């Protein structure tokens, strides 16, 4: 192969961008990779997980605390792996609502110049699970106790158990991550100085 042909082949190969997710949870890693591939189908991505603290309670109990946990995780991942292209923080939380204890997740995506945020859909926990969470039990552990499972948060999650697999944690988090990527699709429409607050 000539040097010119080799250069052409090299130029036609898309650059692999590195995504660092602030979790080693397989469901979160699959959700992040799936979202990036959906939003940017012409790009190639590698994803890896790192364990970092959230800086909030073990089980966030409000919308604000959950968002802060996601942001803290993304920033901690950036400090740990500063040479990546994107850093993703995912945090599941709950909040009291007149209809019951609501469950949801916040996703924060960082790049060197942009921030995106997305929140998942909301669903309500059954009272046996909600009672345990209110008493200080983390949601994944509460689900395992009520449903007689083990490690459900690493797989289908609460939503998977409650819907009998019609919707699982990967899908729930992937959708929210797609929403968090909106500013990266249209960076010209988003003021970076506002996004970085």
PDB file of C-alpha atoms in Angstrom:
ATOM      1  CA  UNK A   1       0.000   0.000   0.000  1.00  0.00           C
ATOM      2  CA  UNK A   2       1.372   3.414  -0.924  1.00  0.00           C
ATOM      3  CA  UNK A   3       1.853   6.166   1.641  1.00  0.00           C
ATOM      4  CA  UNK A   4      -0.996   8.120   0.027  1.00  0.00           C
ATOM      5  CA  UNK A   5      -3.316   5.118   0.258  1.00  0.00           C
ATOM      6  CA  UNK A   6      -2.303   4.533   3.885  1.00  0.00           C
ATOM      7  CA  UNK A   7      -3.040   8.185   4.707  1.00  0.00           C
ATOM      8  CA  UNK A   8      -6.457   7.925   3.020  1.00  0.00           C
ATOM      9  CA  UNK A   9      -7.314   4.815   5.068  1.00  0.00           C
ATOM     10  CA  UNK A  10      -6.174   6.524   8.258  1.00  0.00           C
ATOM     11  CA  UNK A  11      -8.233   9.615   7.462  1.00  0.00           C
ATOM     12  CA  UNK A  12     -11.359   7.554   6.740  1.00  0.00           C
ATOM     13  CA  UNK A  13     -11.224   5.810  10.134  1.00  0.00           C
ATOM     14  CA  UNK A  14     -13.269   7.780  12.687  1.00  0.00           C
ATOM     15  CA  UNK A  15     -11.468   8.849  15.815  1.00  0.00           C
ATOM     16  CA  UNK A  16     -12.520   6.893  18.876  1.00  0.00           C
ATOM     17  CA  UNK A  17     -13.751   9.219  21.610  1.00  0.00           C
ATOM     18  CA  UNK A  18     -13.379   8.187  25.229  1.00  0.00           C
ATOM     19  CA  UNK A  19     -16.329   8.357  27.615  1.00  0.00           C
ATOM     20  CA  UNK A  20     -15.644   7.992  31.327  1.00  0.00           C
ATOM     21  CA  UNK A  21     -18.711   7.151  33.396  1.00  0.00           C
ATOM     22  CA  UNK A  22     -18.552   7.877  37.102  1.00  0.00           C
ATOM     23  CA  UNK A  23     -19.678   4.354  37.983  1.00  0.00           C
ATOM     24  CA  UNK A  24     -18.681   0.761  37.406  1.00  0.00           C
ATOM     25  CA  UNK A  25     -22.332  -0.323  37.276  1.00  0.00           C
ATOM     26  CA  UNK A  26     -22.766  -2.276  34.002  1.00  0.00           C
ATOM     27  CA  UNK A  27     -26.282  -0.883  33.478  1.00  0.00           C
ATOM     28  CA  UNK A  28     -24.982   2.698  33.624  1.00  0.00           C
ATOM     29  CA  UNK A  29     -22.105   1.939  31.266  1.00  0.00           C
ATOM     30  CA  UNK A  30     -24.478   0.384  28.722  1.00  0.00           C
ATOM     31  CA  UNK A  31     -26.853   3.337  29.061  1.00  0.00           C
ATOM     32  CA  UNK A  32     -24.108   5.892  28.442  1.00  0.00           C
ATOM     33  CA  UNK A  33     -22.685   4.079  25.425  1.00  0.00           C
ATOM     34  CA  UNK A  34     -26.136   3.494  23.957  1.00  0.00           C
ATOM     35  CA  UNK A  35     -27.064   7.159  24.279  1.00  0.00           C
ATOM     36  CA  UNK A  36     -23.877   8.442  22.665  1.00  0.00           C
ATOM     37  CA  UNK A  37     -24.256   5.990  19.789  1.00  0.00           C
ATOM     38  CA  UNK A  38     -27.866   7.064  19.231  1.00  0.00           C
ATOM     39  CA  UNK A  39     -27.076  10.771  19.249  1.00  0.00           C
ATOM     40  CA  UNK A  40     -23.799  10.541  17.302  1.00  0.00           C
ATOM     41  CA  UNK A  41     -24.125   7.462  15.042  1.00  0.00           C
ATOM     42  CA  UNK A  42     -21.226   8.586  12.849  1.00  0.00           C
ATOM     43  CA  UNK A  43     -18.734   8.559  15.734  1.00  0.00           C
ATOM     44  CA  UNK A  44     -16.965   5.744  17.553  1.00  0.00           C
ATOM     45  CA  UNK A  45     -16.821   5.576  21.343  1.00  0.00           C
ATOM     46  CA  UNK A  46     -15.091   3.610  24.059  1.00  0.00           C
ATOM     47  CA  UNK A  47     -16.637   3.669  27.510  1.00  0.00           C
ATOM     48  CA  UNK A  48     -15.076   2.920  30.859  1.00  0.00           C
ATOM     49  CA  UNK A  49     -16.262   3.199  34.418  1.00  0.00           C
ATOM     50  CA  UNK A  50     -14.536   4.661  37.459  1.00  0.00           C
ATOM     51  CA  UNK A  51     -15.570   4.615  41.087  1.00  0.00           C
ATOM     52  CA  UNK A  52     -15.893   8.095  42.542  1.00  0.00           C
ATOM     53  CA  UNK A  53     -17.873   9.589  45.435  1.00  0.00           C
ATOM     54  CA  UNK A  54     -21.116  11.465  44.868  1.00  0.00           C
ATOM     55  CA  UNK A  55     -20.603  13.958  47.673  1.00  0.00           C
ATOM     56  CA  UNK A  56     -24.258  13.529  48.660  1.00  0.00           C
ATOM     57  CA  UNK A  57     -26.186  11.049  50.763  1.00  0.00           C
ATOM     58  CA  UNK A  58     -26.015   7.323  50.008  1.00  0.00           C
ATOM     59  CA  UNK A  59     -29.631   7.614  48.863  1.00  0.00           C
ATOM     60  CA  UNK A  60     -30.410  11.127  47.573  1.00  0.00           C
ATOM     61  CA  UNK A  61     -33.809  12.184  48.900  1.00  0.00           C
ATOM     62  CA  UNK A  62     -34.590  15.200  46.721  1.00  0.00           C
ATOM     63  CA  UNK A  63     -34.402  16.371  43.138  1.00  0.00           C
ATOM     64  CA  UNK A  64     -31.750  18.950  44.040  1.00  0.00           C
ATOM     65  CA  UNK A  65     -29.561  16.459  45.934  1.00  0.00           C
ATOM     66  CA  UNK A  66     -29.789  13.953  43.080  1.00  0.00           C
ATOM     67  CA  UNK A  67     -28.713  16.497  40.471  1.00  0.00           C
ATOM     68  CA  UNK A  68     -25.845  17.619  42.702  1.00  0.00           C
ATOM     69  CA  UNK A  69     -24.719  14.002  43.080  1.00  0.00           C
ATOM     70  CA  UNK A  70     -24.677  13.511  39.312  1.00  0.00           C
ATOM     71  CA  UNK A  71     -22.696  16.722  38.817  1.00  0.00           C
ATOM     72  CA  UNK A  72     -20.239  15.833  41.588  1.00  0.00           C
ATOM     73  CA  UNK A  73     -19.670  12.404  40.077  1.00  0.00           C
ATOM     74  CA  UNK A  74     -19.035  13.809  36.585  1.00  0.00           C
ATOM     75  CA  UNK A  75     -16.560  16.352  37.945  1.00  0.00           C
ATOM     76  CA  UNK A  76     -14.777  13.703  40.027  1.00  0.00           C
ATOM     77  CA  UNK A  77     -14.479  11.485  36.952  1.00  0.00           C
ATOM     78  CA  UNK A  78     -12.980  14.408  35.031  1.00  0.00           C
ATOM     79  CA  UNK A  79     -10.377  14.929  37.748  1.00  0.00           C
ATOM     80  CA  UNK A  80      -9.562  11.207  37.762  1.00  0.00           C
ATOM     81  CA  UNK A  81      -9.336  10.821  33.965  1.00  0.00           C
ATOM     82  CA  UNK A  82      -8.611  14.300  32.548  1.00  0.00           C
ATOM     83  CA  UNK A  83      -7.582  13.011  29.121  1.00  0.00           C
ATOM     84  CA  UNK A  84     -11.057  11.647  28.249  1.00  0.00           C
ATOM     85  CA  UNK A  85     -13.429  13.389  25.833  1.00  0.00           C
ATOM     86  CA  UNK A  86     -16.606  13.126  27.926  1.00  0.00           C
ATOM     87  CA  UNK A  87     -17.393  12.514  31.582  1.00  0.00           C
ATOM     88  CA  UNK A  88     -20.792  11.248  32.685  1.00  0.00           C
ATOM     89  CA  UNK A  89     -22.319  11.346  36.153  1.00  0.00           C
ATOM     90  CA  UNK A  90     -25.502   9.388  36.828  1.00  0.00           C
ATOM     91  CA  UNK A  91     -27.408   9.572  40.084  1.00  0.00           C
ATOM     92  CA  UNK A  92     -30.653   7.894  41.028  1.00  0.00           C
ATOM     93  CA  UNK A  93     -32.782   9.620  43.627  1.00  0.00           C
ATOM     94  CA  UNK A  94     -36.186   9.884  45.209  1.00  0.00           C
ATOM     95  CA  UNK A  95     -38.402  12.722  46.350  1.00  0.00           C
ATOM     96  CA  UNK A  96     -41.634  12.909  48.308  1.00  0.00           C
ATOM     97  CA  UNK A  97     -44.646  13.855  46.218  1.00  0.00           C
ATOM     98  CA  UNK A  98     -48.378  13.973  47.019  1.00  0.00           C
ATOM     99  CA  UNK A  99     -48.742  10.774  44.955  1.00  0.00           C
ATOM    100  CA  UNK A 100     -46.024   8.938  46.900  1.00  0.00           C
ATOM    101  CA  UNK A 101     -42.268   8.516  46.833  1.00  0.00           C
ATOM    102  CA  UNK A 102     -41.115   9.387  43.304  1.00  0.00           C
ATOM    103  CA  UNK A 103     -38.037   7.743  41.798  1.00  0.00           C
ATOM    104  CA  UNK A 104     -35.927   9.172  38.953  1.00  0.00           C
ATOM    105  CA  UNK A 105     -32.354   9.787  37.833  1.00  0.00           C
ATOM    106  CA  UNK A 106     -30.308  12.808  36.857  1.00  0.00           C
ATOM    107  CA  UNK A 107     -27.536  12.606  34.266  1.00  0.00           C
ATOM    108  CA  UNK A 108     -24.771  15.194  33.847  1.00  0.00           C
ATOM    109  CA  UNK A 109     -22.437  15.046  30.854  1.00  0.00           C
ATOM    110  CA  UNK A 110     -19.288  17.165  30.745  1.00  0.00           C
ATOM    111  CA  UNK A 111     -16.815  17.876  27.972  1.00  0.00           C
ATOM    112  CA  UNK A 112     -13.982  20.371  27.994  1.00  0.00           C
ATOM    113  CA  UNK A 113     -16.319  23.145  26.895  1.00  0.00           C
ATOM    114  CA  UNK A 114     -19.913  22.097  27.535  1.00  0.00           C
ATOM    115  CA  UNK A 115     -22.293  20.744  30.159  1.00  0.00           C
ATOM    116  CA  UNK A 116     -25.504  18.855  29.556  1.00  0.00           C
ATOM    117  CA  UNK A 117     -28.169  17.736  32.001  1.00  0.00           C
ATOM    118  CA  UNK A 118     -31.059  15.348  31.567  1.00  0.00           C
ATOM    119  CA  UNK A 119     -33.574  13.787  33.900  1.00  0.00           C
ATOM    120  CA  UNK A 120     -35.296  10.474  33.479  1.00  0.00           C
ATOM    121  CA  UNK A 121     -39.000   9.890  33.628  1.00  0.00           C
ATOM    122  CA  UNK A 122     -40.559   9.608  37.081  1.00  0.00           C
ATOM    123  CA  UNK A 123     -42.279   6.581  38.550  1.00  0.00           C
ATOM    124  CA  UNK A 124     -43.671   5.943  42.001  1.00  0.00           C
ATOM    125  CA  UNK A 125     -42.388   3.319  44.392  1.00  0.00           C
ATOM    126  CA  UNK A 126     -44.766   0.853  46.026  1.00  0.00           C
ATOM    127  CA  UNK A 127     -45.263   1.555  49.708  1.00  0.00           C
ATOM    128  CA  UNK A 128     -43.289  -1.480  50.996  1.00  0.00           C
ATOM    129  CA  UNK A 129     -40.229  -0.234  49.081  1.00  0.00           C
ATOM    130  CA  UNK A 130     -40.891   3.413  49.940  1.00  0.00           C
ATOM    131  CA  UNK A 131     -41.069   2.639  53.664  1.00  0.00           C
ATOM    132  CA  UNK A 132     -37.646   1.001  53.589  1.00  0.00           C
ATOM    133  CA  UNK A 133     -36.127   3.898  51.628  1.00  0.00           C
ATOM    134  CA  UNK A 134     -37.600   6.436  54.042  1.00  0.00           C
ATOM    135  CA  UNK A 135     -36.020   4.478  56.909  1.00  0.00           C
ATOM    136  CA  UNK A 136     -32.566   4.854  55.353  1.00  0.00           C
ATOM    137  CA  UNK A 137     -32.262   1.775  53.126  1.00  0.00           C
ATOM    138  CA  UNK A 138     -30.789   2.435  49.670  1.00  0.00           C
ATOM    139  CA  UNK A 139     -33.330   1.870  46.897  1.00  0.00           C
ATOM    140  CA  UNK A 140     -31.514  -1.066  45.295  1.00  0.00           C
ATOM    141  CA  UNK A 141     -31.303  -2.881  48.629  1.00  0.00           C
ATOM    142  CA  UNK A 142     -34.940  -2.076  49.389  1.00  0.00           C
ATOM    143  CA  UNK A 143     -35.998  -3.572  46.052  1.00  0.00           C
ATOM    144  CA  UNK A 144     -33.972  -6.716  46.703  1.00  0.00           C
ATOM    145  CA  UNK A 145     -35.642  -7.173  50.084  1.00  0.00           C
ATOM    146  CA  UNK A 146     -39.174  -6.679  48.781  1.00  0.00           C
ATOM    147  CA  UNK A 147     -38.778  -8.661  45.552  1.00  0.00           C
ATOM    148  CA  UNK A 148     -36.428 -11.340  46.908  1.00  0.00           C
ATOM    149  CA  UNK A 149     -33.697 -10.526  44.396  1.00  0.00           C
ATOM    150  CA  UNK A 150     -29.966  -9.835  44.607  1.00  0.00           C
ATOM    151  CA  UNK A 151     -28.047  -7.066  42.870  1.00  0.00           C
ATOM    152  CA  UNK A 152     -31.082  -5.736  41.007  1.00  0.00           C
ATOM    153  CA  UNK A 153     -29.516  -2.275  40.707  1.00  0.00           C
ATOM    154  CA  UNK A 154     -26.778  -3.770  38.536  1.00  0.00           C
ATOM    155  CA  UNK A 155     -29.351  -5.086  36.097  1.00  0.00           C
ATOM    156  CA  UNK A 156     -33.020  -4.172  35.603  1.00  0.00           C
ATOM    157  CA  UNK A 157     -33.264  -1.820  38.576  1.00  0.00           C
ATOM    158  CA  UNK A 158     -36.465  -0.811  40.330  1.00  0.00           C
ATOM    159  CA  UNK A 159     -38.195   0.044  37.070  1.00  0.00           C
ATOM    160  CA  UNK A 160     -37.362  -3.359  35.595  1.00  0.00           C
ATOM    161  CA  UNK A 161     -38.765  -5.168  38.616  1.00  0.00           C
ATOM    162  CA  UNK A 162     -41.895  -3.027  38.735  1.00  0.00           C
ATOM    163  CA  UNK A 163     -42.656  -3.297  35.004  1.00  0.00           C
ATOM    164  CA  UNK A 164     -41.672  -6.984  34.755  1.00  0.00           C
ATOM    165  CA  UNK A 165     -39.020  -6.018  32.248  1.00  0.00           C
ATOM    166  CA  UNK A 166     -41.149  -3.820  29.988  1.00  0.00           C
ATOM    167  CA  UNK A 167     -38.669  -1.031  30.803  1.00  0.00           C
ATOM    168  CA  UNK A 168     -35.330  -1.532  32.499  1.00  0.00           C
ATOM    169  CA  UNK A 169     -32.747   0.690  34.122  1.00  0.00           C
ATOM    170  CA  UNK A 170     -30.555   0.812  31.008  1.00  0.00           C
ATOM    171  CA  UNK A 171     -33.413   2.196  28.904  1.00  0.00           C
ATOM    172  CA  UNK A 172     -34.463   4.669  31.595  1.00  0.00           C
ATOM    173  CA  UNK A 173     -30.928   6.025  31.998  1.00  0.00           C
ATOM    174  CA  UNK A 174     -30.162   5.929  28.276  1.00  0.00           C
ATOM    175  CA  UNK A 175     -33.152   8.139  27.515  1.00  0.00           C
ATOM    176  CA  UNK A 176     -32.080  10.658  30.156  1.00  0.00           C
ATOM    177  CA  UNK A 177     -28.523  10.634  28.798  1.00  0.00           C
ATOM    178  CA  UNK A 178     -29.827  11.414  25.307  1.00  0.00           C
ATOM    179  CA  UNK A 179     -31.576  14.430  26.836  1.00  0.00           C
ATOM    180  CA  UNK A 180     -28.326  15.479  28.527  1.00  0.00           C
ATOM    181  CA  UNK A 181     -26.570  15.398  25.147  1.00  0.00           C
ATOM    182  CA  UNK A 182     -28.838  18.030  23.563  1.00  0.00           C
ATOM    183  CA  UNK A 183     -26.356  20.898  24.204  1.00  0.00           C
ATOM    184  CA  UNK A 184     -23.649  18.849  22.482  1.00  0.00           C
ATOM    185  CA  UNK A 185     -25.803  18.468  19.378  1.00  0.00           C
ATOM    186  CA  UNK A 186     -26.493  22.224  19.210  1.00  0.00           C
ATOM    187  CA  UNK A 187     -23.633  23.920  21.084  1.00  0.00           C
ATOM    188  CA  UNK A 188     -24.279  27.161  19.182  1.00  0.00           C
ATOM    189  CA  UNK A 189     -27.643  27.456  20.959  1.00  0.00           C
ATOM    190  CA  UNK A 190     -26.338  26.929  24.488  1.00  0.00           C
ATOM    191  CA  UNK A 191     -24.395  29.551  26.409  1.00  0.00           C
ATOM    192  CA  UNK A 192     -21.409  27.784  27.991  1.00  0.00           C
ATOM    193  CA  UNK A 193     -21.181  30.334  30.795  1.00  0.00           C
ATOM    194  CA  UNK A 194     -24.740  29.454  31.852  1.00  0.00           C
ATOM    195  CA  UNK A 195     -24.229  25.720  31.406  1.00  0.00           C
ATOM    196  CA  UNK A 196     -21.179  25.657  33.657  1.00  0.00           C
ATOM    197  CA  UNK A 197     -23.094  26.928  36.691  1.00  0.00           C
TER     198      UNK A 197
END
